[in-house]
PDB file of C-alpha atoms in Angstrom:
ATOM      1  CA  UNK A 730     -30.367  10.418  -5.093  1.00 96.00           C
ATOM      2  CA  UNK A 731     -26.472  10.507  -5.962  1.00 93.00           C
ATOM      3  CA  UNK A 732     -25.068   9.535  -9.584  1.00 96.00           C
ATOM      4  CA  UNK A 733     -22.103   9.653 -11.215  1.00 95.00           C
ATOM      5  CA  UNK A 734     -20.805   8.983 -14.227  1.00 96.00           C
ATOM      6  CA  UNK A 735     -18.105   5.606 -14.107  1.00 96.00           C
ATOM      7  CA  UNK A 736     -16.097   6.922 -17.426  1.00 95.00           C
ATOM      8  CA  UNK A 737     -16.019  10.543 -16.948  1.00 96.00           C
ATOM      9  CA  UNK A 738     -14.578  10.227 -13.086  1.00 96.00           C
ATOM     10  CA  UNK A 739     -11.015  11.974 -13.215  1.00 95.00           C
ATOM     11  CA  UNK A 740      -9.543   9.308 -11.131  1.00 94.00           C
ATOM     12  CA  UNK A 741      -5.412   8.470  -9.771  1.00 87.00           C
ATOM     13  CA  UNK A 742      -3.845   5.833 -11.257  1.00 77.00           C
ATOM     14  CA  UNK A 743      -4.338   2.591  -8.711  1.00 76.00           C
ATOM     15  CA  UNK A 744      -5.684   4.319  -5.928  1.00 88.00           C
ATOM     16  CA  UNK A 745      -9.828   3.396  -5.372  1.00 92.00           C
ATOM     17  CA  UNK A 746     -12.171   5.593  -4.953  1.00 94.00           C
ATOM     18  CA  UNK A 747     -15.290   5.294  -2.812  1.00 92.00           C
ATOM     19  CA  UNK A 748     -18.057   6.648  -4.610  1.00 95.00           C
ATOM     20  CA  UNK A 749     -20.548   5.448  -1.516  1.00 94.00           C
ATOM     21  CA  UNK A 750     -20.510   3.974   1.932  1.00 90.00           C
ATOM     22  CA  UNK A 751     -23.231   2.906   4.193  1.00 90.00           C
ATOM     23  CA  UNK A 752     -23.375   0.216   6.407  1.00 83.00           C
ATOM     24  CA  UNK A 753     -25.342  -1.638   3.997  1.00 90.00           C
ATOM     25  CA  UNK A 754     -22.646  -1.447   1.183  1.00 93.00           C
ATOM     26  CA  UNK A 755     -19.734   0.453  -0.392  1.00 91.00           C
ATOM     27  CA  UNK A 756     -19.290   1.323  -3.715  1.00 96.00           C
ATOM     28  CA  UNK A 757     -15.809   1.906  -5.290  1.00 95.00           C
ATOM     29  CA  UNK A 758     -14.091   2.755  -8.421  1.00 97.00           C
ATOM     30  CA  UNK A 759     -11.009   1.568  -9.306  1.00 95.00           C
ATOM     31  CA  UNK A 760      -8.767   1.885 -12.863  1.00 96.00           C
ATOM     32  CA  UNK A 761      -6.084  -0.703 -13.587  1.00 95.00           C
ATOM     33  CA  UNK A 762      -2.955  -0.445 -16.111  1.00 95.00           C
ATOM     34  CA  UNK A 763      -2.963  -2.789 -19.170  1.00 96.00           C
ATOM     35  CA  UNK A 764      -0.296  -5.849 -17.058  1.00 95.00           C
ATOM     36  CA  UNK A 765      -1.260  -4.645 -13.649  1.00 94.00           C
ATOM     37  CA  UNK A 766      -2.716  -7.205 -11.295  1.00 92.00           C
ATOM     38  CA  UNK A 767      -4.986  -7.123  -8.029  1.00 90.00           C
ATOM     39  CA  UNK A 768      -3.057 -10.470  -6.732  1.00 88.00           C
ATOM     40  CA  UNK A 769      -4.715 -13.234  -5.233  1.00 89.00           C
ATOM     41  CA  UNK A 770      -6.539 -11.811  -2.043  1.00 87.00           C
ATOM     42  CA  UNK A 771     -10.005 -11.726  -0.547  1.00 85.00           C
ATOM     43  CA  UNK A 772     -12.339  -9.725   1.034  1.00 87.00           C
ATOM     44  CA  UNK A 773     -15.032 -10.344   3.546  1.00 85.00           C
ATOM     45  CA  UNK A 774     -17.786  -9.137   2.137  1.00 90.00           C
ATOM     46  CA  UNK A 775     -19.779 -10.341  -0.883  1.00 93.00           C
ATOM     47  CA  UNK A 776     -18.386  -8.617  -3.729  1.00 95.00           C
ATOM     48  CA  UNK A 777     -19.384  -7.837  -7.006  1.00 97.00           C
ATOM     49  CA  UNK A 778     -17.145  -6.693  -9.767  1.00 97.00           C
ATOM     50  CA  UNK A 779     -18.443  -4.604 -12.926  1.00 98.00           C
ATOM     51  CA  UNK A 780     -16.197  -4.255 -15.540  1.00 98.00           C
ATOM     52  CA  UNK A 781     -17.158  -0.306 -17.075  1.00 98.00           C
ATOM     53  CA  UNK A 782     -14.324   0.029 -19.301  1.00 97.00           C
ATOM     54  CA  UNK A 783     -11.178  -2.312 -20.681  1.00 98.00           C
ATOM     55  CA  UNK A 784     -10.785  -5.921 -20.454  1.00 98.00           C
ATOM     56  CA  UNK A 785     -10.130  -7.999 -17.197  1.00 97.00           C
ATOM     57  CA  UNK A 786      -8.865 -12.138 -16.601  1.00 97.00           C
ATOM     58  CA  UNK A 787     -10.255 -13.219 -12.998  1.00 97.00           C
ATOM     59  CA  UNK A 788      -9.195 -16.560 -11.324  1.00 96.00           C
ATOM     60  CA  UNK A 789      -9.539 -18.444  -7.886  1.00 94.00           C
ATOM     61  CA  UNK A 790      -8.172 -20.354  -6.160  1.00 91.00           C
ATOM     62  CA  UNK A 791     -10.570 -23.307  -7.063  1.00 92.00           C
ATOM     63  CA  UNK A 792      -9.072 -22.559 -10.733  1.00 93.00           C
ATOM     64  CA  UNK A 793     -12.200 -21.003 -12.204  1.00 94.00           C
ATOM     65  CA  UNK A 794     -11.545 -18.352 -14.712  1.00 96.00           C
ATOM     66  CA  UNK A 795     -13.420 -15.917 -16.895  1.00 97.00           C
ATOM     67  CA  UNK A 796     -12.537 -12.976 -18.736  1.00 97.00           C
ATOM     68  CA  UNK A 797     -14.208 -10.263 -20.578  1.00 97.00           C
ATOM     69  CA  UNK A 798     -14.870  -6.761 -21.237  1.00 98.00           C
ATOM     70  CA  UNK A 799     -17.323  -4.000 -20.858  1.00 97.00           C
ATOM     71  CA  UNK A 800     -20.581  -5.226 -19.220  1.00 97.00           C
ATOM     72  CA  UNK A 801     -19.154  -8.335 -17.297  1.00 98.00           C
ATOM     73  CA  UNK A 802     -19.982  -8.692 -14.062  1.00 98.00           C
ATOM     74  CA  UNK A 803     -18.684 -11.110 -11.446  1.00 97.00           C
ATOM     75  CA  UNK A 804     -19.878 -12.401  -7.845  1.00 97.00           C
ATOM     76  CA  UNK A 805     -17.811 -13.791  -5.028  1.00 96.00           C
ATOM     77  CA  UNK A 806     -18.439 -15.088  -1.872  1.00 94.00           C
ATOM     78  CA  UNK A 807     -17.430 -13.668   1.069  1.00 92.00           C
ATOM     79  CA  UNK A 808     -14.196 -14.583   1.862  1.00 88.00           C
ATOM     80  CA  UNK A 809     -13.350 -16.345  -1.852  1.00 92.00           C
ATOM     81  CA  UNK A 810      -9.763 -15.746  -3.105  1.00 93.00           C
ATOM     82  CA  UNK A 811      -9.268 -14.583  -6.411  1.00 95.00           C
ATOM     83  CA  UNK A 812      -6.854 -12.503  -8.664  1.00 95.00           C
ATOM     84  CA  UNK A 813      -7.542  -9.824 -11.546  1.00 96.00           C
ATOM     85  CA  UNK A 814      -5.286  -8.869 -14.133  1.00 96.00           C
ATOM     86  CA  UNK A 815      -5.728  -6.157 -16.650  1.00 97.00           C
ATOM     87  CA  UNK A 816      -5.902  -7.149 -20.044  1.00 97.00           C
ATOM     88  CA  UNK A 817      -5.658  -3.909 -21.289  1.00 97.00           C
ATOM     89  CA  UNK A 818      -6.628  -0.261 -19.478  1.00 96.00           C
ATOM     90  CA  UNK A 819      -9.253  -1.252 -17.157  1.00 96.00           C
ATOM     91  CA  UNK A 820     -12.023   0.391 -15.092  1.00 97.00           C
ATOM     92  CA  UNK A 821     -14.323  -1.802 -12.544  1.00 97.00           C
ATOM     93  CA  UNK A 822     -16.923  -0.636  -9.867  1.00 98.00           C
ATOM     94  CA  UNK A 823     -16.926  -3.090  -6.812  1.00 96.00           C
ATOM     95  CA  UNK A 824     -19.695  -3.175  -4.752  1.00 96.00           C
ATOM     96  CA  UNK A 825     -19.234  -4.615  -1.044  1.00 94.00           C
ATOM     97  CA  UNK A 826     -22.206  -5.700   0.892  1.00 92.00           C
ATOM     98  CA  UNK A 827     -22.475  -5.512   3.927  1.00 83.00           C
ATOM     99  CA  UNK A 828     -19.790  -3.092   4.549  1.00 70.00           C
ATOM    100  CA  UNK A 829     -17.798  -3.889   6.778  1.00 65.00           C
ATOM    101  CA  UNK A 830     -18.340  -7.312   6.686  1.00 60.00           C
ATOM    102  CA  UNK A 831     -18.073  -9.750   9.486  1.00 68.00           C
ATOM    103  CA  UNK A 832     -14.225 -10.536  10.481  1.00 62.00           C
ATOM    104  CA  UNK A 833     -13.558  -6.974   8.685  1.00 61.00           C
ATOM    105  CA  UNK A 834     -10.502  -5.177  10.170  1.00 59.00           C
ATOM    106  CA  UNK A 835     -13.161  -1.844  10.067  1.00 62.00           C
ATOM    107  CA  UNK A 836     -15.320  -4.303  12.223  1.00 59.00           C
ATOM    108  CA  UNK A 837     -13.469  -5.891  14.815  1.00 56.00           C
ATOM    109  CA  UNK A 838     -13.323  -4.996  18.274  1.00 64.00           C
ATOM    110  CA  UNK A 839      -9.282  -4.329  19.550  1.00 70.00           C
ATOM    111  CA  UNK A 840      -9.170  -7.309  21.010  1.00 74.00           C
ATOM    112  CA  UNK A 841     -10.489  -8.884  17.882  1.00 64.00           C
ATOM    113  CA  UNK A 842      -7.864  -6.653  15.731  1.00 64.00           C
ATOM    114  CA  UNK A 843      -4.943  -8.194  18.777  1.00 74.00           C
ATOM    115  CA  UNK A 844      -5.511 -11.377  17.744  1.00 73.00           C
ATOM    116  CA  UNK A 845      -5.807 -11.594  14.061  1.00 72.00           C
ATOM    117  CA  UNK A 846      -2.487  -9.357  14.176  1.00 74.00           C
ATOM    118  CA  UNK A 847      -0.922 -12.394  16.496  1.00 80.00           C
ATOM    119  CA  UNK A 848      -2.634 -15.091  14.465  1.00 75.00           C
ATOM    120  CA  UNK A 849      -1.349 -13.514  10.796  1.00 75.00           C
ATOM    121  CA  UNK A 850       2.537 -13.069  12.830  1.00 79.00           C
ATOM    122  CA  UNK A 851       2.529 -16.749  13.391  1.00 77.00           C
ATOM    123  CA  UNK A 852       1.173 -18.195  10.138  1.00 72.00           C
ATOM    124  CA  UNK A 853       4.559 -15.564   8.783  1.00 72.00           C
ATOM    125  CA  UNK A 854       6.806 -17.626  11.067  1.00 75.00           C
ATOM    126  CA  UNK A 855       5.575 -20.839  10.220  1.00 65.00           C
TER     127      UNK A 855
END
């Protein structure tokens, strides 16, 4: 069994920190600055965001939004875009299952990782 305890980790101002990683999931810790924003991005793997201290706003790109404190917890699909902004000091665990998920940088073959580098080149051009 491993534990730890989300307020008392000593943690670097917006870098994460992996508290676990399997291939079944990864946990991580993160701690956001009252104004400071994850922009809109998304991540292959079905994610789950617990807020453990602060306040967060979350949107998506289909326009949903919710906001909240301590004890909210939120669920995207893989792949669904979103943004979080810091309402005040903020803590969240995310929780990543499976990890890596599939189209995952982490999980791609080389010749996978060759062409999403070409692919994400052209959409820059264009």
């Amino acid at each position: 069994m491993n534990s730890w305890d989300l307020r008392a980790l000593d943690l670097k101002p917006r870098l994460p920190e992996i508290l676990s990683s399997s291939d079944s999931a990864r946990a991580i810790v993160l701690d956001l600055a009252a104004g400071e924003s994850l922009p809109d991005h998304e991540v292959h793997e079905r994610a789950w965001v617990v807020v453990v201290d602060g306040a967060i706003e979350v949107t998506t790109a289909a326009d949903e939004r919710t906001k909240g404190g301590a004890g909210l917890l939120i669920e995207f699909a893989p792949g669904e875009r979103h943004a979080v902004v810091a309402s005040s000091k903020a803590r969240l665990l995310l929780l990543l299952t499976p990890w890596p998920g599939r189209g995952h940088p982490g999980a791609m073959t080389i010749r996978e990782k060759l062409y999403a580098r070409r692919h994400a080149a052209k959409r820059r051009e264009s």
